[in-house]
Short mmCIF file of C-alpha atoms and ligand atoms in Angstrom, two decimals:
data_model
loop_
_atom_site.label_atom_id
_atom_site.label_comp_id
_atom_site.label_asym_id
_atom_site.label_seq_id
_atom_site.Cartn_x
_atom_site.Cartn_y
_atom_site.Cartn_z
CA MET A 19 115.31 109.34 109.81
CA ASN A 20 117.19 111.61 107.33
CA LYS A 21 114.13 112.69 105.68
CA LEU A 22 112.27 116.15 106.44
CA THR A 23 108.99 115.95 108.08
CA VAL A 24 106.13 118.06 108.53
CA SER A 25 107.46 119.55 111.69
CA ASP A 26 110.46 120.76 109.66
CA VAL A 27 108.25 122.80 107.29
CA ALA A 28 105.90 125.74 107.17
CA VAL A 29 102.27 124.60 106.88
CA LYS A 30 101.04 127.19 108.78
CA GLY A 31 98.00 128.20 106.77
CA LYS A 32 99.15 126.71 103.74
CA LYS A 33 97.39 124.19 101.32
CA VAL A 34 98.90 120.99 101.98
CA LEU A 35 98.59 117.79 99.95
CA VAL A 36 98.91 114.53 102.23
CA ARG A 37 99.19 111.44 100.39
CA VAL A 38 97.42 108.70 103.12
CA ASP A 39 96.66 105.21 102.44
CA PHE A 40 92.94 104.77 103.31
CA ASN A 41 92.91 101.49 101.50
CA VAL A 42 90.49 99.89 104.15
CA PRO A 43 89.08 96.63 104.05
CA LEU A 44 85.37 97.16 103.09
CA ASP A 45 82.89 94.30 103.58
CA GLN A 46 80.02 93.03 100.76
CA THR A 47 77.73 96.22 101.54
CA GLY A 48 80.84 98.63 101.42
CA ALA A 49 81.12 99.09 104.85
CA ILE A 50 84.60 99.58 106.52
CA THR A 51 85.49 96.32 108.72
CA ASP A 52 88.82 97.73 110.01
CA ASP A 53 89.61 101.46 109.96
CA SER A 54 92.99 101.09 111.69
CA ARG A 55 94.60 102.66 108.51
CA ILE A 56 92.71 105.49 109.08
CA GLN A 57 93.17 105.90 112.60
CA ALA A 58 96.84 105.82 111.88
CA ALA A 59 96.59 108.63 109.61
CA LEU A 60 95.31 110.81 112.52
CA PRO A 61 98.20 112.64 114.13
CA THR A 62 99.40 114.19 111.10
CA ILE A 63 96.04 115.13 109.84
CA GLU A 64 95.36 116.25 113.80
CA TYR A 65 98.50 118.47 113.51
CA LEU A 66 97.92 120.11 109.97
CA ILE A 67 94.45 121.12 111.54
CA ASP A 68 96.07 122.67 114.62
CA GLN A 69 98.49 124.57 112.34
CA LYS A 70 95.35 125.86 110.62
CA ALA A 71 96.49 124.39 107.42
CA LYS A 72 94.08 123.83 104.37
CA VAL A 73 94.36 119.95 104.37
CA ILE A 74 93.80 118.19 101.30
CA LEU A 75 94.10 114.43 101.92
CA CYS A 76 94.35 111.86 98.82
CA SER A 77 94.29 108.26 98.59
CA HIS A 78 93.57 104.86 96.64
CA LEU A 79 90.78 102.60 97.60
CA GLY A 80 91.34 98.90 96.11
CA ARG A 81 92.01 98.19 92.53
CA PRO A 82 89.47 99.95 90.09
CA GLY A 83 91.99 99.49 87.62
CA GLY A 84 91.53 103.34 85.97
CA LYS A 85 88.16 103.84 85.87
CA VAL A 86 85.27 104.71 88.23
CA VAL A 87 84.01 101.87 90.42
CA GLU A 88 80.84 103.19 92.58
CA LYS A 89 81.68 101.01 95.56
CA LEU A 90 85.13 102.24 95.56
CA ARG A 91 84.41 105.86 96.00
CA MET A 92 85.90 107.68 99.15
CA GLY A 93 82.38 108.44 100.60
CA VAL A 94 82.60 106.03 103.54
CA VAL A 95 86.01 106.62 104.31
CA GLY A 96 85.25 110.21 104.58
CA GLU A 97 82.38 109.43 106.70
CA ARG A 98 84.58 107.42 109.13
CA LEU A 99 87.24 110.05 109.24
CA SER A 100 85.06 112.69 109.84
CA ARG A 101 83.54 110.80 112.81
CA LEU A 102 87.30 109.90 113.97
CA LEU A 103 88.41 113.57 114.11
CA GLY A 104 85.14 114.98 115.34
CA LYS A 105 84.55 117.52 112.52
CA SER A 106 83.10 117.65 109.17
CA VAL A 107 85.33 116.23 106.37
CA GLN A 108 84.41 117.62 102.56
CA VAL A 109 84.59 114.55 100.02
CA ALA A 110 85.14 115.63 96.50
CA ARG A 111 83.71 113.89 93.40
CA GLU A 112 87.05 113.88 91.54
CA SER A 113 90.60 114.07 92.35
CA ILE A 114 91.84 116.53 89.98
CA GLY A 115 90.26 119.43 87.62
CA PRO A 116 88.39 122.91 87.98
CA GLU A 117 85.71 121.90 90.36
CA VAL A 118 88.06 120.63 92.68
CA GLU A 119 90.43 123.68 92.16
CA GLN A 120 87.36 125.64 93.11
CA THR A 121 86.60 123.56 96.30
CA VAL A 122 90.44 123.94 97.43
CA GLU A 123 90.37 127.78 96.97
CA LYS A 124 87.12 127.93 99.29
CA LEU A 125 88.81 126.07 102.12
CA CYS A 126 89.78 128.10 105.16
CA GLY A 127 92.58 127.11 107.43
CA GLY A 128 91.84 123.97 109.44
CA ASP A 129 89.49 122.73 106.96
CA VAL A 130 89.71 119.00 105.68
CA LEU A 131 88.95 118.10 101.85
CA LEU A 132 89.02 114.32 101.00
CA LEU A 133 89.73 113.87 96.90
CA GLU A 134 88.14 110.71 95.00
CA ASN A 135 89.85 107.64 94.73
CA LEU A 136 93.26 108.08 92.76
CA ARG A 137 92.86 105.01 90.97
CA PHE A 138 89.89 106.02 89.12
CA HIS A 139 92.29 107.56 86.82
CA PRO A 140 94.88 105.51 85.09
CA GLU A 141 97.64 107.86 85.11
CA GLU A 142 97.96 107.59 88.89
CA GLU A 143 99.31 104.05 88.67
CA THR A 144 101.32 105.25 85.16
CA ASN A 145 102.98 108.06 87.42
CA ASP A 146 101.86 110.25 84.57
CA ALA A 147 103.64 113.87 84.81
CA THR A 148 100.42 115.52 83.55
CA PHE A 149 98.02 114.04 86.42
CA ALA A 150 101.03 114.55 88.99
CA GLN A 151 101.09 118.25 88.08
CA ALA A 152 97.40 118.57 88.31
CA LEU A 153 97.41 117.03 91.80
CA ALA A 154 100.29 119.40 92.78
CA ARG A 155 98.64 122.41 91.21
CA LEU A 156 96.16 122.23 94.48
CA ALA A 157 98.48 122.63 97.33
CA GLU A 158 101.92 124.32 98.44
CA VAL A 159 103.36 121.84 100.47
CA TYR A 160 102.95 117.72 100.09
CA VAL A 161 103.31 115.35 102.97
CA ASN A 162 103.70 111.63 102.49
CA ASP A 163 101.98 109.65 105.31
CA ALA A 164 101.16 106.70 102.88
CA PHE A 165 103.59 103.92 104.14
CA ALA A 166 101.71 101.18 103.04
CA ALA A 167 101.92 102.62 99.17
CA ALA A 168 105.22 103.84 99.64
CA HIS A 169 106.58 100.85 97.34
CA ARG A 170 104.48 102.20 94.60
CA SER A 171 105.82 104.34 92.03
CA HIS A 172 102.60 106.05 91.30
CA ALA A 173 101.78 109.96 90.46
CA SER A 174 100.53 111.12 94.15
CA ILE A 175 103.59 109.35 95.43
CA ILE A 176 106.78 110.07 93.07
CA GLY A 177 105.65 112.50 90.24
CA VAL A 178 104.04 115.35 92.63
CA THR A 179 107.16 115.44 94.58
CA ARG A 180 108.57 116.95 91.25
CA TYR A 181 106.64 119.92 91.76
CA LEU A 182 106.16 120.43 95.65
CA PRO A 183 108.41 120.43 98.68
CA ALA A 184 107.95 116.98 99.94
CA VAL A 185 108.26 115.86 103.27
CA ALA A 186 107.25 112.89 105.54
CA GLY A 187 104.41 112.47 107.46
CA ARG A 188 103.85 111.39 111.27
CA LEU A 189 102.85 107.67 110.15
CA LEU A 190 105.58 107.42 107.46
CA GLU A 191 108.57 108.62 110.44
CA LYS A 192 107.03 106.05 112.86
CA GLU A 193 107.12 103.33 110.48
CA ILE A 194 110.50 103.98 109.25
CA THR A 195 111.60 104.53 112.97
CA ASN A 196 110.22 101.05 113.98
CA LEU A 197 110.80 98.89 111.29
CA GLY A 198 114.30 100.49 110.82
CA GLY A 199 115.07 99.32 114.14
CA ILE A 200 115.17 95.86 112.90
CA LEU A 201 117.41 96.46 110.38
CA GLU A 202 119.76 98.79 112.87
CA ASN A 203 120.27 96.80 116.00
CA PRO A 204 117.60 94.66 117.29
CA ALA A 205 118.19 93.56 120.82
CA HIS A 206 119.06 89.70 120.70
CA PRO A 207 117.77 86.99 120.90
CA PHE A 208 115.76 88.09 117.72
CA VAL A 209 113.52 85.39 116.10
CA ALA A 210 111.30 85.99 113.05
CA LEU A 211 108.09 84.33 112.93
CA LEU A 212 107.01 83.77 109.57
CA GLY A 213 104.09 82.47 107.65
CA GLY A 214 101.72 82.96 105.00
CA ALA A 215 101.51 80.83 101.70
CA LYS A 216 104.52 82.42 99.89
CA VAL A 217 108.35 82.22 100.39
CA SER A 218 108.88 84.47 97.22
CA ASP A 219 107.94 87.68 99.00
CA LYS A 220 109.76 87.10 101.70
CA VAL A 221 113.02 86.30 100.14
CA GLY A 222 114.37 89.75 100.08
CA MET A 223 113.82 90.43 103.86
CA LEU A 224 115.34 87.01 104.78
CA GLU A 225 118.40 87.61 102.85
CA ASN A 226 118.93 91.12 103.98
CA ILE A 227 118.68 90.44 107.84
CA MET A 228 119.26 86.64 108.00
CA ASP A 229 122.73 87.76 109.75
CA LYS A 230 120.79 89.94 112.51
CA MET A 231 118.51 87.11 113.33
CA ASP A 232 119.11 84.37 116.05
CA CYS A 233 116.39 81.95 114.83
CA VAL A 234 113.55 81.86 112.24
CA LEU A 235 110.66 79.79 113.04
CA ILE A 236 108.30 78.98 109.94
CA GLY A 237 104.77 77.91 109.56
CA GLY A 238 101.87 78.51 107.19
CA GLY A 239 101.96 77.42 103.79
CA MET A 240 105.54 78.46 103.42
CA ALA A 241 106.30 75.38 105.87
CA ALA A 242 104.95 72.92 103.60
CA ILE A 243 107.59 74.52 101.10
CA PHE A 244 110.41 74.05 103.41
CA LEU A 245 109.22 70.50 104.50
CA LYS A 246 108.93 69.61 101.15
CA ALA A 247 112.49 70.35 100.47
CA LYS A 248 113.67 68.61 103.26
CA SER A 249 112.01 65.65 101.33
CA TYR A 250 108.73 65.57 103.52
CA GLU A 251 105.39 64.11 102.09
CA THR A 252 103.39 67.32 101.76
CA GLY A 253 100.10 65.95 100.30
CA GLN A 254 98.17 68.47 98.18
CA SER A 255 99.75 71.39 99.68
CA LEU A 256 100.19 74.36 97.46
CA VAL A 257 104.00 74.74 96.59
CA GLU A 258 104.68 77.86 94.67
CA ALA A 259 106.60 77.33 91.41
CA GLY A 260 110.33 77.99 91.74
CA SER A 261 110.05 77.95 95.49
CA LEU A 262 111.77 74.73 96.33
CA ALA A 263 114.86 76.13 95.03
CA THR A 264 114.41 79.12 97.07
CA ALA A 265 113.99 76.96 100.09
CA PHE A 266 117.05 75.24 99.74
CA ASP A 267 119.13 78.29 99.27
CA LEU A 268 117.58 79.89 102.45
CA MET A 269 118.49 76.83 104.50
CA GLU A 270 121.87 77.01 103.42
CA LYS A 271 122.36 80.63 104.29
CA ALA A 272 120.75 80.03 107.48
CA GLU A 273 123.36 77.40 108.40
CA ALA A 274 125.97 79.39 107.23
CA SER A 275 124.98 82.51 109.37
CA GLY A 276 124.41 80.27 112.37
CA VAL A 277 120.90 81.07 112.35
CA ARG A 278 118.39 78.03 113.51
CA LEU A 279 115.69 77.46 111.63
CA LEU A 280 112.66 75.83 112.93
CA LEU A 281 109.69 73.92 111.06
CA PRO A 282 106.86 72.27 112.46
CA VAL A 283 106.89 68.91 113.99
CA ASP A 284 103.27 68.62 113.65
CA VAL A 285 100.63 70.21 111.35
CA VAL A 286 96.58 70.09 110.85
CA VAL A 287 95.96 68.38 107.43
CA ALA A 288 92.53 68.34 105.85
CA ASP A 289 90.73 67.61 102.36
CA GLU A 290 89.72 70.76 101.66
CA THR A 291 91.05 74.62 102.70
CA GLY A 292 87.66 76.10 103.31
CA ALA A 293 84.79 75.55 106.28
CA GLU A 294 83.50 72.66 104.06
CA ALA A 295 86.50 70.33 105.19
CA LYS A 296 85.28 66.81 106.43
CA GLU A 297 88.43 65.10 107.06
CA VAL A 298 90.59 67.04 109.74
CA GLU A 299 93.40 65.88 111.62
CA THR A 300 96.40 66.51 113.52
CA VAL A 301 99.50 64.40 112.23
CA PRO A 302 103.38 64.35 112.85
CA VAL A 303 105.17 65.89 109.73
CA GLU A 304 106.65 62.37 108.76
CA LYS A 305 102.81 61.30 108.29
CA VAL A 306 101.28 63.63 106.31
CA PRO A 307 98.82 61.65 104.08
CA SER A 308 99.20 62.20 100.28
CA TYR A 309 95.70 63.06 99.55
CA LEU A 310 95.47 65.97 102.34
CA LYS A 311 96.77 69.39 102.65
CA ILE A 312 98.27 71.04 105.32
CA VAL A 313 96.24 73.94 106.83
CA ASP A 314 97.74 75.05 110.18
CA ILE A 315 100.63 74.32 112.65
CA GLY A 316 100.17 71.62 115.22
CA PRO A 317 100.19 71.92 119.16
CA GLN A 318 103.70 70.19 119.35
CA THR A 319 105.15 72.93 117.04
CA PHE A 320 103.43 75.71 118.89
CA GLU A 321 105.13 74.27 122.02
CA ASN A 322 108.58 74.58 120.22
CA PHE A 323 107.97 77.75 118.64
CA GLN A 324 106.79 79.16 122.06
CA LYS A 325 110.07 78.19 123.72
CA GLU A 326 112.40 80.12 121.26
CA LEU A 327 109.52 82.87 121.54
CA ARG A 328 109.64 83.48 125.24
CA LYS A 329 113.63 83.76 125.31
CA SER A 330 113.58 86.37 122.65
CA ARG A 331 113.98 90.05 122.94
CA THR A 332 113.04 91.02 119.82
CA VAL A 333 110.19 89.20 117.57
CA PHE A 334 109.35 90.25 114.04
CA TRP A 335 106.05 88.22 112.90
CA ASN A 336 104.75 88.35 109.42
CA GLY A 337 102.20 85.74 107.99
CA PRO A 338 99.55 83.41 109.58
CA MET A 339 100.57 80.03 110.81
CA GLY A 340 97.33 78.58 108.71
CA ILE A 341 94.73 79.30 107.08
CA TYR A 342 93.38 81.70 109.63
CA GLU A 343 90.21 82.67 107.94
CA VAL A 344 88.64 79.39 108.69
CA PRO A 345 87.89 78.85 112.13
CA GLN A 346 89.11 75.38 112.57
CA PHE A 347 92.27 76.25 111.02
CA ALA A 348 93.16 79.30 113.13
CA GLN A 349 94.41 77.70 116.14
CA GLY A 350 97.86 78.35 115.65
CA THR A 351 97.93 81.92 114.31
CA LYS A 352 95.53 82.80 117.13
CA SER A 353 97.51 81.13 119.88
CA MET A 354 100.70 82.98 118.44
CA ALA A 355 99.19 86.56 118.49
CA GLY A 356 97.97 85.50 122.21
CA LEU A 357 101.70 84.68 122.79
CA LEU A 358 103.28 87.64 121.28
CA ALA A 359 100.91 89.87 123.16
CA GLY A 360 102.21 88.54 126.64
CA LEU A 361 105.74 89.01 125.60
CA GLU A 362 108.21 91.12 127.26
CA ALA A 363 109.89 91.51 123.90
CA THR A 364 109.56 94.02 121.27
CA THR A 365 107.07 92.97 119.17
CA ILE A 366 106.94 93.99 115.40
CA ILE A 367 103.97 93.17 113.50
CA GLY A 368 104.20 93.18 109.73
CA GLY A 369 101.11 94.57 108.09
CA GLY A 370 98.62 92.49 105.81
CA SER A 371 97.09 89.78 106.91
CA THR A 372 99.28 89.45 110.30
CA ALA A 373 98.06 92.76 111.35
CA GLU A 374 94.47 91.88 110.56
CA VAL A 375 94.38 89.11 112.91
CA VAL A 376 96.12 90.99 115.74
CA ILE A 377 93.59 94.00 115.27
CA GLU A 378 90.71 91.46 115.12
CA MET A 379 91.70 89.59 118.17
CA GLY A 380 91.81 93.33 119.71
CA LEU A 381 95.80 92.51 120.56
CA ALA A 382 97.08 95.54 118.54
CA ASP A 383 98.02 97.69 121.71
CA LYS A 384 99.46 94.73 123.22
CA MET A 385 102.29 94.43 120.57
CA SER A 386 105.12 97.16 120.33
CA PHE A 387 104.44 98.20 116.89
CA VAL A 388 101.81 96.97 114.04
CA SER A 389 103.02 98.26 110.58
CA THR A 390 100.37 99.30 108.26
CA GLY A 391 102.24 98.24 105.35
CA GLY A 392 101.74 94.54 104.12
CA GLY A 393 104.29 94.73 100.84
CA ALA A 394 105.77 97.71 101.59
CA SER A 395 106.83 96.77 105.16
CA LEU A 396 108.71 93.54 103.56
CA LYS A 397 110.02 95.55 101.05
CA PHE A 398 111.57 98.00 103.29
CA LEU A 399 112.80 95.15 105.46
CA GLY A 400 114.57 93.70 102.09
CA GLY A 401 116.75 96.85 102.30
CA ARG A 402 115.69 98.11 99.29
CA PRO A 403 115.01 102.10 99.65
CA LEU A 404 111.46 102.50 99.01
CA PRO A 405 110.45 104.83 96.20
CA GLY A 406 108.25 107.12 98.03
CA ILE A 407 110.57 107.77 100.58
CA GLU A 408 113.56 108.05 98.47
CA VAL A 409 112.01 111.11 96.84
CA LEU A 410 111.29 113.05 100.02
CA LEU A 411 113.55 116.15 100.76
CA ASN A 412 116.45 115.36 102.79
CA LYS A 413 117.29 116.78 106.32
CA GLU A 414 120.64 118.21 105.17
CA ALA A 415 118.93 119.81 102.12
CA GLY A 416 117.46 122.19 104.83
CA ALA A 417 113.65 123.27 105.22
CA SER A 418 112.24 125.08 101.99
C1 3PG B 29 98.05 97.85 100.41
O1 3PG B 29 96.97 97.58 100.83
O2 3PG B 29 98.67 96.80 100.09
C2 3PG B 29 98.26 99.27 99.96
O3 3PG B 29 97.23 99.95 100.01
C3 3PG B 29 98.62 99.34 98.37
O4 3PG B 29 97.92 98.77 97.72
P1 3PG B 29 98.33 98.15 96.22
O5 3PG B 29 98.74 96.66 96.69
O6 3PG B 29 97.08 97.74 95.52
O7 3PG B 29 99.20 98.68 95.75
MG1 MG B 30 99.22 95.28 98.60
#
């Protein structure tokens, strides 16, 4: 990586503003259902505590739309962080302003302060210069450890770097190294396992790394689009507008690059996509009834995909194989997660719902790497530089 990291700059005793992505899922009661994003940021935070830095953490939580939303306050995140660190974490009721500045002035080396949800201010998402300056005023050094938000051109990601020396945190570095490995020289055979509802969010990635892949396996809602493009009946399955042309185009590109593209040969179909579905059956793809929807891959498809995956040396997985939130349509996704966990290959899991499945099944540590970024990991693999990484100091620029 050609960016300076937190290890390259002097942080001892300094006030360090760290942009983390603590955008964790919450249940109805407001409790955290998965704290892996908090855990993933611990190495940077612990390093800074060790260095006796005054650690000022900032993050967004959800999409409050520029106003205070009580259930999206950072308190619950602060409590969890405190438990994980085994030390108390102060939680501010604001992210900028005189009160926060006073609190910062009272910090001692090794203390940790978590600022309030950045997105309570509309200026965060508009990358407002005054807001960025107000954040920057709190610290002497800026660390970006929020890979999952590095594709957003927001004040705490971009604006702030105009006023402070800006370097990468440990998690950001780890994400770039692991995902970058796929872009550079993946061990072959390299197989991509793709699912989820949309093709549009994966086009950039596919176009960028198609020539590095040996085989692409397509399941989930995406499969219906490819099947439809090949003139199969896909019944009531959702087909994103404009996606058929994209699917054609990708199939042509795969062929031109000598990449094998495998689609399901059998699927689970149902009358409803929720748990209330009454009519559920497994059919060959030639026999999808016009009044049903595709909700999962079938067992023969799993067998076919398994053969390819067992031969592979690198696997990138993004997107569930079906509607995994509904237990009766989760079989394909769960079987894939179980299979990948047992492979010798390097297994890289895209963030978002794919990471969610793997974590929920307790298989995260059986994978080579689970990204914390959903949209960010796809954009990164799309080859376009992420704005939040671009703005950090380059190695050759020398430590400040
Ligand atoms: C995410 O969960 O995708 C990141 O935290 C970014 O959040 P956003 O998609 O609301 O910008
Ligand atoms: Mg997102």
